[in-house]
Coordinates of N, CA and C in Angstrom, one line a residue:
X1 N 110.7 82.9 134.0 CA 110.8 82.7 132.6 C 112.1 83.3 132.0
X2 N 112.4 84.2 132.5 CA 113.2 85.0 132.1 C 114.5 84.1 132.3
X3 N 114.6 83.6 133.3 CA 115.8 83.7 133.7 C 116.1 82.0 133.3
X4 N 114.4 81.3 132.8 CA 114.9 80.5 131.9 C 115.4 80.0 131.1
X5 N 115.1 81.4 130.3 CA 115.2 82.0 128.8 C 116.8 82.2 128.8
X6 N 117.6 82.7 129.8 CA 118.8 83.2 130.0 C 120.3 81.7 130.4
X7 N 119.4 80.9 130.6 CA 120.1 79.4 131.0 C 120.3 78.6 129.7
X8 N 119.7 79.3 128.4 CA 119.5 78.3 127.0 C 121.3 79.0 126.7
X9 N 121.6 78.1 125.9 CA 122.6 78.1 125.1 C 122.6 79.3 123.6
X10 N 123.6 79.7 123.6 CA 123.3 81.3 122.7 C 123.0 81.1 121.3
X11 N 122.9 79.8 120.8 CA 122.4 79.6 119.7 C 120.4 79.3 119.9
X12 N 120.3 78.7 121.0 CA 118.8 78.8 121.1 C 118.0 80.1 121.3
X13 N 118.7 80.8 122.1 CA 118.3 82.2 122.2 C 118.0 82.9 121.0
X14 N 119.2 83.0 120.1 CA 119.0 83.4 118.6 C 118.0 83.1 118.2
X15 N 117.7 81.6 118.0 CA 116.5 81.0 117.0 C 115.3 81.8 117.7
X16 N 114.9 81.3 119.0 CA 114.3 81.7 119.8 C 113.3 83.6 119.5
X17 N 114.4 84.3 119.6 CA 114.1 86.0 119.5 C 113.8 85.7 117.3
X18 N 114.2 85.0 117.1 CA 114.2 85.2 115.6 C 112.8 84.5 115.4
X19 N 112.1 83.6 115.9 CA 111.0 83.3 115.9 C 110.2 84.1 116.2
X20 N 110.5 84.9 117.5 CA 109.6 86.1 117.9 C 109.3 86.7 116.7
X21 N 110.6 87.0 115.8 CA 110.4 88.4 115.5 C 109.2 87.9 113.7
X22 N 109.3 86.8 113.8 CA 108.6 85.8 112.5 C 107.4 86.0 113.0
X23 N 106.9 85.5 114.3 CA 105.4 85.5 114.8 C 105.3 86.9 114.9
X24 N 105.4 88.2 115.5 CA 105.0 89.1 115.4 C 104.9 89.8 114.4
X25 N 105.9 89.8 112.8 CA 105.7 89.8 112.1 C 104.4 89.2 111.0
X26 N 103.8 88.3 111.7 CA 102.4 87.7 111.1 C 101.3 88.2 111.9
X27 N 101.5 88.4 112.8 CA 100.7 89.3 113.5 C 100.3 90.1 113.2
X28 N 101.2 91.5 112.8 CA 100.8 91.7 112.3 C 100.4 92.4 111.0
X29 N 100.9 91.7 110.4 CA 100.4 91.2 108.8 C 98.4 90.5 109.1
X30 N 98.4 89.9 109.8 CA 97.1 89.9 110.3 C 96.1 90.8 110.4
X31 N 96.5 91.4 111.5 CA 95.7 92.9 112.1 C 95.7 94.0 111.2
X32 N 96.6 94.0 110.6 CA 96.4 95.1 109.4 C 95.3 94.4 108.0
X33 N 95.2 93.2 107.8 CA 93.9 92.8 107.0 C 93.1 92.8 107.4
X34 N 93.3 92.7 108.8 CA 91.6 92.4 109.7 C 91.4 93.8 109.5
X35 N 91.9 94.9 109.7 CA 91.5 96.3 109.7 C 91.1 96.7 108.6
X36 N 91.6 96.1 107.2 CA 91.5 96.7 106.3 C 90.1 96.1 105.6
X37 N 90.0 94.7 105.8 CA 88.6 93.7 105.7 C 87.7 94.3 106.4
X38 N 87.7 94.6 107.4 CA 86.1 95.0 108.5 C 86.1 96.2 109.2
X39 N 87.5 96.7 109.1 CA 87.1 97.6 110.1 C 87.5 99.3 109.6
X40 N 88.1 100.0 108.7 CA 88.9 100.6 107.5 C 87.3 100.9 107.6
X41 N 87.0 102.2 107.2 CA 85.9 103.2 106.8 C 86.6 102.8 105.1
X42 N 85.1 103.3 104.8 CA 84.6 102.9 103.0 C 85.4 104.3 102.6
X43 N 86.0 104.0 101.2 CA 86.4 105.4 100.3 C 84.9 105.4 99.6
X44 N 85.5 106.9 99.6 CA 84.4 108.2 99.3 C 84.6 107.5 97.3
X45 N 84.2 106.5 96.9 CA 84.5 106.0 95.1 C 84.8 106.9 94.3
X46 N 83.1 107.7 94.1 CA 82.8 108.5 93.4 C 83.4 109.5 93.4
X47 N 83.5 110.2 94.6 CA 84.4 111.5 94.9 C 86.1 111.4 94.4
X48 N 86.5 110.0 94.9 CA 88.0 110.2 94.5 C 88.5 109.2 93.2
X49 N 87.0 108.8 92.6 CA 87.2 107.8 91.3 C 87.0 108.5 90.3
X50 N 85.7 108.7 90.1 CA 85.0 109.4 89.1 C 83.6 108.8 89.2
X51 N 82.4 109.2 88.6 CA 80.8 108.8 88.6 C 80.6 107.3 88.1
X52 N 80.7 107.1 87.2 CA 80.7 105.6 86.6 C 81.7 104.8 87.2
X53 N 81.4 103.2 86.9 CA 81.8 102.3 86.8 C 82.1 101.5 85.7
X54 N 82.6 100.6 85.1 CA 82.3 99.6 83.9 C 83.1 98.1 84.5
X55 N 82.0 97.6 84.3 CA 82.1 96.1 85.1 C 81.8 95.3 83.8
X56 N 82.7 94.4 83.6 CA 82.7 93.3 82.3 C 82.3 91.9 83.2
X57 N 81.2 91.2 83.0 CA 81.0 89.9 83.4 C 80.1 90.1 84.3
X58 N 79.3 90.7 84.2 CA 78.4 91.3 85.1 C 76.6 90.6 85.5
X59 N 76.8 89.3 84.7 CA 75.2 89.0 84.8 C 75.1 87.8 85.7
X60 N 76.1 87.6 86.8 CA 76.1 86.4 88.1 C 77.6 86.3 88.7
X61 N 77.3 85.6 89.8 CA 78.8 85.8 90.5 C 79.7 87.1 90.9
X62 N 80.9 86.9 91.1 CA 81.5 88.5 91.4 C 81.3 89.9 90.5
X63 N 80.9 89.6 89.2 CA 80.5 90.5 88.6 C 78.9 91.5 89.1
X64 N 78.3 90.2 89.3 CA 77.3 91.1 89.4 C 77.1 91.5 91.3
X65 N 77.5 90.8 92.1 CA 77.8 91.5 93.7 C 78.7 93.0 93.5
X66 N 79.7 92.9 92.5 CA 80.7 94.3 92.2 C 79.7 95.4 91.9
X67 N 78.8 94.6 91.0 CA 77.8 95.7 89.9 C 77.1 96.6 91.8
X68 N 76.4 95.4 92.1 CA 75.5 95.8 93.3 C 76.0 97.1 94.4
X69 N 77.5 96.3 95.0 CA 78.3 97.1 95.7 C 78.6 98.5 95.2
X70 N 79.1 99.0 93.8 CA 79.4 99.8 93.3 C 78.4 101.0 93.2
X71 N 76.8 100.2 92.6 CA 76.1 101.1 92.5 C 75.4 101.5 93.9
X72 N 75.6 100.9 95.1 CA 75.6 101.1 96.5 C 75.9 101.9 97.0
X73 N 77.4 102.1 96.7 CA 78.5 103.4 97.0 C 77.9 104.8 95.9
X74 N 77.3 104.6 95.2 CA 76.5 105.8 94.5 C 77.4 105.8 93.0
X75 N 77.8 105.0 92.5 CA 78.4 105.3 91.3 C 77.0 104.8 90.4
X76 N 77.2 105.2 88.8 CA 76.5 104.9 88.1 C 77.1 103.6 87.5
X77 N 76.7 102.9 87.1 CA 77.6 101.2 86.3 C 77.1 101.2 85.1
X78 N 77.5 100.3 84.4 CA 77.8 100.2 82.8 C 78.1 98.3 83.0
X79 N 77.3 97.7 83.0 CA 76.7 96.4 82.9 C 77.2 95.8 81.8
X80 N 78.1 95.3 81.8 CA 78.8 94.5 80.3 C 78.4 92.8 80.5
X81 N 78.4 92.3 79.2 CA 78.0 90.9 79.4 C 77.4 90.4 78.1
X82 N 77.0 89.2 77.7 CA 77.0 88.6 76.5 C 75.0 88.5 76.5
X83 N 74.8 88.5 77.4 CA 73.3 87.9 77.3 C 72.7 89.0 77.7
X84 N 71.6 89.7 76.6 CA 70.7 91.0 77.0 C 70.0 90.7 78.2
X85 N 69.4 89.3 78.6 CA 68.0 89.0 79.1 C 68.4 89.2 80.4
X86 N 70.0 88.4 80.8 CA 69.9 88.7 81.8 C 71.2 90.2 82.5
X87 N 71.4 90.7 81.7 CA 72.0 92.2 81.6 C 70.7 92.8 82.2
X88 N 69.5 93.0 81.4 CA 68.3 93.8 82.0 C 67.8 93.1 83.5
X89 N 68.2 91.7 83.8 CA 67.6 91.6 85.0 C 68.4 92.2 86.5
X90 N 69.8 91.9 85.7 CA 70.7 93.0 87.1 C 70.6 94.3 87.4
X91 N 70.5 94.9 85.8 CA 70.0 96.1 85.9 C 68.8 96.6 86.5
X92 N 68.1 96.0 87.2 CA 66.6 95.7 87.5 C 66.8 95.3 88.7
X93 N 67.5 94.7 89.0 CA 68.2 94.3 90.2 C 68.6 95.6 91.2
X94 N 69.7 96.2 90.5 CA 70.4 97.3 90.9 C 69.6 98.4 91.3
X95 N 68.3 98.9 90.3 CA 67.2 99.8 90.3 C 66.2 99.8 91.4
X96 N 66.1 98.2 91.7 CA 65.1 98.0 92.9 C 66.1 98.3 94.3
X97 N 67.0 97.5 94.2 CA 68.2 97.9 95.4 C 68.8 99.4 96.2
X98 N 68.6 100.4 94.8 CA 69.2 101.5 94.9 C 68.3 102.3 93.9
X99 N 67.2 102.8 94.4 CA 66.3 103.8 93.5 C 66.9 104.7 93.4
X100 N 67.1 105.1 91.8 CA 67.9 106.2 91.2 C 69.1 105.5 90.9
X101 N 69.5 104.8 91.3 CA 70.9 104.3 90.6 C 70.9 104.4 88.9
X102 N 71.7 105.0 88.7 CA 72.2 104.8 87.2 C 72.9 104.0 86.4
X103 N 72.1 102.8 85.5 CA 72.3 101.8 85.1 C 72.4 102.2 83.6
X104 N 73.6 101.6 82.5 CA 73.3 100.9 81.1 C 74.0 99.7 81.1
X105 N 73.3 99.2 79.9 CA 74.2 98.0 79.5 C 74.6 98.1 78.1
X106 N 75.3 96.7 77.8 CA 76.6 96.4 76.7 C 76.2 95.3 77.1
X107 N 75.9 94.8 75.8 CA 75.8 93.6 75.2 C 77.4 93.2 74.0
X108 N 78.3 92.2 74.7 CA 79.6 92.0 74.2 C 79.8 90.7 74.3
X109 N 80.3 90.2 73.3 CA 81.0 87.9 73.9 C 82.1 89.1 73.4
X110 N 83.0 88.7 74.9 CA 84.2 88.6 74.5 C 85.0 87.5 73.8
X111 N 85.0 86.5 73.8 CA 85.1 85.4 72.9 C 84.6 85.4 71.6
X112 N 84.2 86.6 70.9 CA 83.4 85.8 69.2 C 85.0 86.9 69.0
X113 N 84.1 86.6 67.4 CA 85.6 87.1 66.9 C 85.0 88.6 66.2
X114 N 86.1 89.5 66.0 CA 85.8 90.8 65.9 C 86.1 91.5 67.2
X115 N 86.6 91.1 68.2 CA 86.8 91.7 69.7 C 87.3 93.2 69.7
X116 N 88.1 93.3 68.6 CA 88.5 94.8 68.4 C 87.7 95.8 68.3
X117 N 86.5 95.3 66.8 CA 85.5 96.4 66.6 C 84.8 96.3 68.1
X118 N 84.2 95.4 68.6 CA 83.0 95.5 69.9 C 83.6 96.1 70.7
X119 N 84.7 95.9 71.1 CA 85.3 96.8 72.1 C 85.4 98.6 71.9
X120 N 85.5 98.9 70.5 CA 85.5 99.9 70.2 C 84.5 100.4 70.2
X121 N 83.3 99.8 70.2 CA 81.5 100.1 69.7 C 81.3 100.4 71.5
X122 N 81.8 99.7 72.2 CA 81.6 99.7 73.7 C 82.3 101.1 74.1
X123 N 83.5 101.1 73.6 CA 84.3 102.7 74.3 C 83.7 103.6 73.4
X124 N 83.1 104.1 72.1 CA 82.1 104.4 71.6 C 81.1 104.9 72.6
X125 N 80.3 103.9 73.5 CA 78.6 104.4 73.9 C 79.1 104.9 75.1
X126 N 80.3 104.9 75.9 CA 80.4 105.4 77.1 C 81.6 106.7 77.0
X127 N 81.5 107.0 75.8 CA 82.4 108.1 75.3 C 81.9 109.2 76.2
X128 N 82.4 110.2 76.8 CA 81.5 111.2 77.5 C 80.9 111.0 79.1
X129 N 81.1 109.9 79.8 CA 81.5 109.1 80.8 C 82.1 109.5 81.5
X130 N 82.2 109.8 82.9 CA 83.5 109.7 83.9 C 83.3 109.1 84.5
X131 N 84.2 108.0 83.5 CA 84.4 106.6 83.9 C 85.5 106.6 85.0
X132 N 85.5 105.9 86.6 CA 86.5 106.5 87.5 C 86.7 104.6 88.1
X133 N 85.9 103.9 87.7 CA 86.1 102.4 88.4 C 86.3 101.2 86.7
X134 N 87.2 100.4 86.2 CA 86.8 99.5 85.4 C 87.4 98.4 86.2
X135 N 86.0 97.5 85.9 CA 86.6 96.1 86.8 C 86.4 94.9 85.5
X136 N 87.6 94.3 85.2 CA 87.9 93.5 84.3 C 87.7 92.1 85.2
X137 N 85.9 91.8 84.6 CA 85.4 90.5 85.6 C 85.6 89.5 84.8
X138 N 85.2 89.8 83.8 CA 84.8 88.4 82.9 C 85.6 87.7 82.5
X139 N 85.6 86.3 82.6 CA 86.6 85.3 82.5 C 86.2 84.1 81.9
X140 N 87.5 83.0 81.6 CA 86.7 81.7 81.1 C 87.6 80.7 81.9
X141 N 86.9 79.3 81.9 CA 87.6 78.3 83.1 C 87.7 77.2 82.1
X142 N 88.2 76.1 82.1 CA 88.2 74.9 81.8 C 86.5 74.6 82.4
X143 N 85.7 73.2 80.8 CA 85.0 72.9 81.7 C 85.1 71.7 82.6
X144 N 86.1 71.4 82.6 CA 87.0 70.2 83.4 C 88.3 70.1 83.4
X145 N 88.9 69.7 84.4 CA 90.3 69.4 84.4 C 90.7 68.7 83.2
X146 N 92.3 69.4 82.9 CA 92.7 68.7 81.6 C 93.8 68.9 81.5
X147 N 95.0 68.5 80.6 CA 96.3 68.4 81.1 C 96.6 69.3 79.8
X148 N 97.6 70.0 79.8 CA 97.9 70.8 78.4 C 97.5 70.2 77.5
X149 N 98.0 69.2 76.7 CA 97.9 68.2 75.5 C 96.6 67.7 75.3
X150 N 95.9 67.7 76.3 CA 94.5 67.3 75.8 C 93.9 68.9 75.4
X151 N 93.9 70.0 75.6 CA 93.6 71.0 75.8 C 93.0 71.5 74.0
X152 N 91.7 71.6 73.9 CA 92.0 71.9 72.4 C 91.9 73.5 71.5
X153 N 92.2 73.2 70.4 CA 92.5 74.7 70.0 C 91.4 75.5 70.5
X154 N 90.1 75.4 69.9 CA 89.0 76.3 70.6 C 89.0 76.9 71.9
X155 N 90.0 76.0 72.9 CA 89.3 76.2 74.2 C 90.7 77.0 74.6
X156 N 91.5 77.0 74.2 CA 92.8 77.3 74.1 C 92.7 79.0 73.6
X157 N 91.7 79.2 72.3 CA 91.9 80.3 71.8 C 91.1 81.0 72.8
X158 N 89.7 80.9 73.1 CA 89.0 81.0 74.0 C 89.7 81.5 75.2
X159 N 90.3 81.2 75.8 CA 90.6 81.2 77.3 C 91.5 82.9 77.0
X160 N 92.6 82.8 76.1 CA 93.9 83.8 75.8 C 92.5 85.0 75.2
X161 N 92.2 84.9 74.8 CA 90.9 86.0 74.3 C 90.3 86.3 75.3
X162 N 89.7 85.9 75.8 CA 88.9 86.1 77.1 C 89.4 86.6 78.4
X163 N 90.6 86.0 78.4 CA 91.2 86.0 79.7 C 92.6 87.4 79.7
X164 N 92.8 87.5 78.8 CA 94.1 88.4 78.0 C 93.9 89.3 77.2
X165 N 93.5 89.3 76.0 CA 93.0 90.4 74.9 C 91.5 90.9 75.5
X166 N 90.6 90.6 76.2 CA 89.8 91.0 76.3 C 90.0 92.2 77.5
X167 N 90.6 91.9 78.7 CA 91.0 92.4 79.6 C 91.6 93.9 79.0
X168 N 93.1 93.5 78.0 CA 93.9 94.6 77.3 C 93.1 95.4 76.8
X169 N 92.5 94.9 76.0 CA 91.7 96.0 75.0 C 90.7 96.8 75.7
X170 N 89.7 96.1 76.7 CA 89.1 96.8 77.4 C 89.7 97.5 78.1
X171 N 90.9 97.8 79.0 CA 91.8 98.7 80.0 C 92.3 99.5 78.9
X172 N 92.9 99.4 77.9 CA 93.3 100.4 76.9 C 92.5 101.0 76.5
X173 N 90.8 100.3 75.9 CA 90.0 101.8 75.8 C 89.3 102.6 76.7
X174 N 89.5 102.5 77.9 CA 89.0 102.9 79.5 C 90.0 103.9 79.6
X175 N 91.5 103.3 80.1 CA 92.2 104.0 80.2 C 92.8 105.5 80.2
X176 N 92.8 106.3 78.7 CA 92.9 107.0 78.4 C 92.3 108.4 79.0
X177 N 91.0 108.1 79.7 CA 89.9 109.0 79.8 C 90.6 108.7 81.4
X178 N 91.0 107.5 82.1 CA 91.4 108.2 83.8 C 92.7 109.2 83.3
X179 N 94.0 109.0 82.4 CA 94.9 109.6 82.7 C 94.6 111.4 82.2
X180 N 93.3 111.6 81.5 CA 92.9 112.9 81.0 C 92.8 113.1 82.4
X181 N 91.6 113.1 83.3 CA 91.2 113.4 84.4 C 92.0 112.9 85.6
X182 N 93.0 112.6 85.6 CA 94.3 112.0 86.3 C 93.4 111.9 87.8
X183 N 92.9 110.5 87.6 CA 92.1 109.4 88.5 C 91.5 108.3 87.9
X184 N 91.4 107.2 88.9 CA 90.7 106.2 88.3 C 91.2 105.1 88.8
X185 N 90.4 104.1 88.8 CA 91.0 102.5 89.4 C 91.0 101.6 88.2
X186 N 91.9 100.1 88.0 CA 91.4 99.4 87.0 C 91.2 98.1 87.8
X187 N 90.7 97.2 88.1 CA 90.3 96.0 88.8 C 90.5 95.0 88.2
X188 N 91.5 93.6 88.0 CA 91.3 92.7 87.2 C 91.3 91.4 88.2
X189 N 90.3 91.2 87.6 CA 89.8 89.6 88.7 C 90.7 88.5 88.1
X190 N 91.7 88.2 88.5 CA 92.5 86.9 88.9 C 91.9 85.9 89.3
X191 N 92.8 85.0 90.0 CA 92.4 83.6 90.1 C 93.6 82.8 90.7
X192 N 93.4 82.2 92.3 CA 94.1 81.3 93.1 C 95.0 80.4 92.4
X193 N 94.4 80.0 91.1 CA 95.0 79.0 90.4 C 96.5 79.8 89.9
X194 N 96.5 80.5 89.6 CA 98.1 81.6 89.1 C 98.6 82.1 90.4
X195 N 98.2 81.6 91.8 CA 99.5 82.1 92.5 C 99.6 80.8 94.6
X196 N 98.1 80.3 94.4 CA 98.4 79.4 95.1 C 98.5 77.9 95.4
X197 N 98.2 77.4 93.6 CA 98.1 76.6 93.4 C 99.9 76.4 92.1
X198 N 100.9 76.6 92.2 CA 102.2 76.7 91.6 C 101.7 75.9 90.5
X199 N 101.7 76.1 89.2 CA 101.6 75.8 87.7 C 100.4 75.2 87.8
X200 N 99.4 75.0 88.2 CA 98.3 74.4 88.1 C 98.2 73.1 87.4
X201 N 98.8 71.9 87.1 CA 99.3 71.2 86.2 C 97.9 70.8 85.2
X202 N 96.5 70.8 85.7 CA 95.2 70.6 85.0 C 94.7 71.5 84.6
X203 N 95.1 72.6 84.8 CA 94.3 74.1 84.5 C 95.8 74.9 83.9
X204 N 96.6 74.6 83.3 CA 97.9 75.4 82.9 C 97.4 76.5 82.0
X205 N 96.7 76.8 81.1 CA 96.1 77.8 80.0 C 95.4 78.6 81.4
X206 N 94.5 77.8 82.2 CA 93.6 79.0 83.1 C 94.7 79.5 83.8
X207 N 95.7 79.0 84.4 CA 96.4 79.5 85.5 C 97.0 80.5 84.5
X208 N 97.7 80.3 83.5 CA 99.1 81.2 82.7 C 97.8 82.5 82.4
X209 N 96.2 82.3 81.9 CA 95.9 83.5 81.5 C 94.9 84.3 82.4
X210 N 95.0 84.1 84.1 CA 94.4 84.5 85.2 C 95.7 85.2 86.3
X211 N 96.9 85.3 85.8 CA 98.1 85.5 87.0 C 97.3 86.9 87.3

């Protein structure tokens, strides 16, 4: 092989060793996800976060598996979401899952109007908190593909509120309380459509307010 390898012409060799160095560079880029996905021991949350959580979008989908996982690892959560009925059933969820887990909720539409006071009424009840995880879940989608110009104001205002002011305001009133106690994570759930889908051309408002 070798001495195959040594009969090529010195421009093939180059490409050649430069491909190597491309493939084992993915490699591993690989093995270090795979370690970090499955095989990576759990951080200690609570110990190097703080006791609480606050998870926004929390009553199905990634919000509420985050709720589950978090209060798993022994944090206490803070259940945000628009609908009481089913806020108390995760909560209830979490309680049967993890006896003793420490649950409240927040009842919030990020989308009505007034976002400023609720958000304030919210950093309000968890005043006194060490708050050490916020994960900015809640989001809004198109309910169908649609091209800018069809796009209408409501859904338009909707999306930039929900997807943007709601996020800010919520990490600005969280915030404050990790840099006192200098720790803390902030989590904001994105979306494939703002980085591997390039401009989304039917989803442009979800892509531009999900990067």
């Amino acid at each position: 092989m070798a001495a195959a390898i040594a009969q090529q012409p010195a421009w093939a060799q180059a490409l050649a060793a430069a491909g190597l160095l491309v493939a084992a560079g993915s490699a591993t880029r690989l093995a270090l996800w795979l370690y970090a996905a499955f095989l990576r021991p759990a951080k200690p949350l609570r110990a190097r976060y703080g006791a609480w959580a606050v998870i926004t979008g929390t009553t199905d989908g990634i919000g509420r598996a985050l709720a589950l996982e978090l209060a798993a690892a022994g944090l206490g959560v803070v259940l945000v979401g628009r609908s009481p009925d089913k806020l108390a059933a995760v909560a209830a969820e979490v309680g049967a899952r993890r006896p003793g887990a420490q649950t409240r909720t927040f009842v919030i539409d990020f989308a009505a109007d007034g976002l400023a006071a609720n958000v304030a009424a919210l950093a309000e009840s968890i005043r006194g908190l060490d708050v050490g995880v916020l994960v900015n879940n809640a989001g809004l989608s198109y309910p169908y593909a649609q091209y800018l110009h069809e796009v209408d104001e409501a859904l338009a205002r909707d999306l930039i509120r929900l997807n943007v002011e709601a996020v800010t305001r919520m990490t600005h009133a969280v915030l404050p309380g990790m840099v006192q106690r200098k720790r803390g994570a902030v989590v904001n759930i994105g979306s494939g459509a703002a980085s591997i889908l390039p401009s989304a051309p039917l989803y442009t408002v979800y892509a531009a307010t999900k990067a």
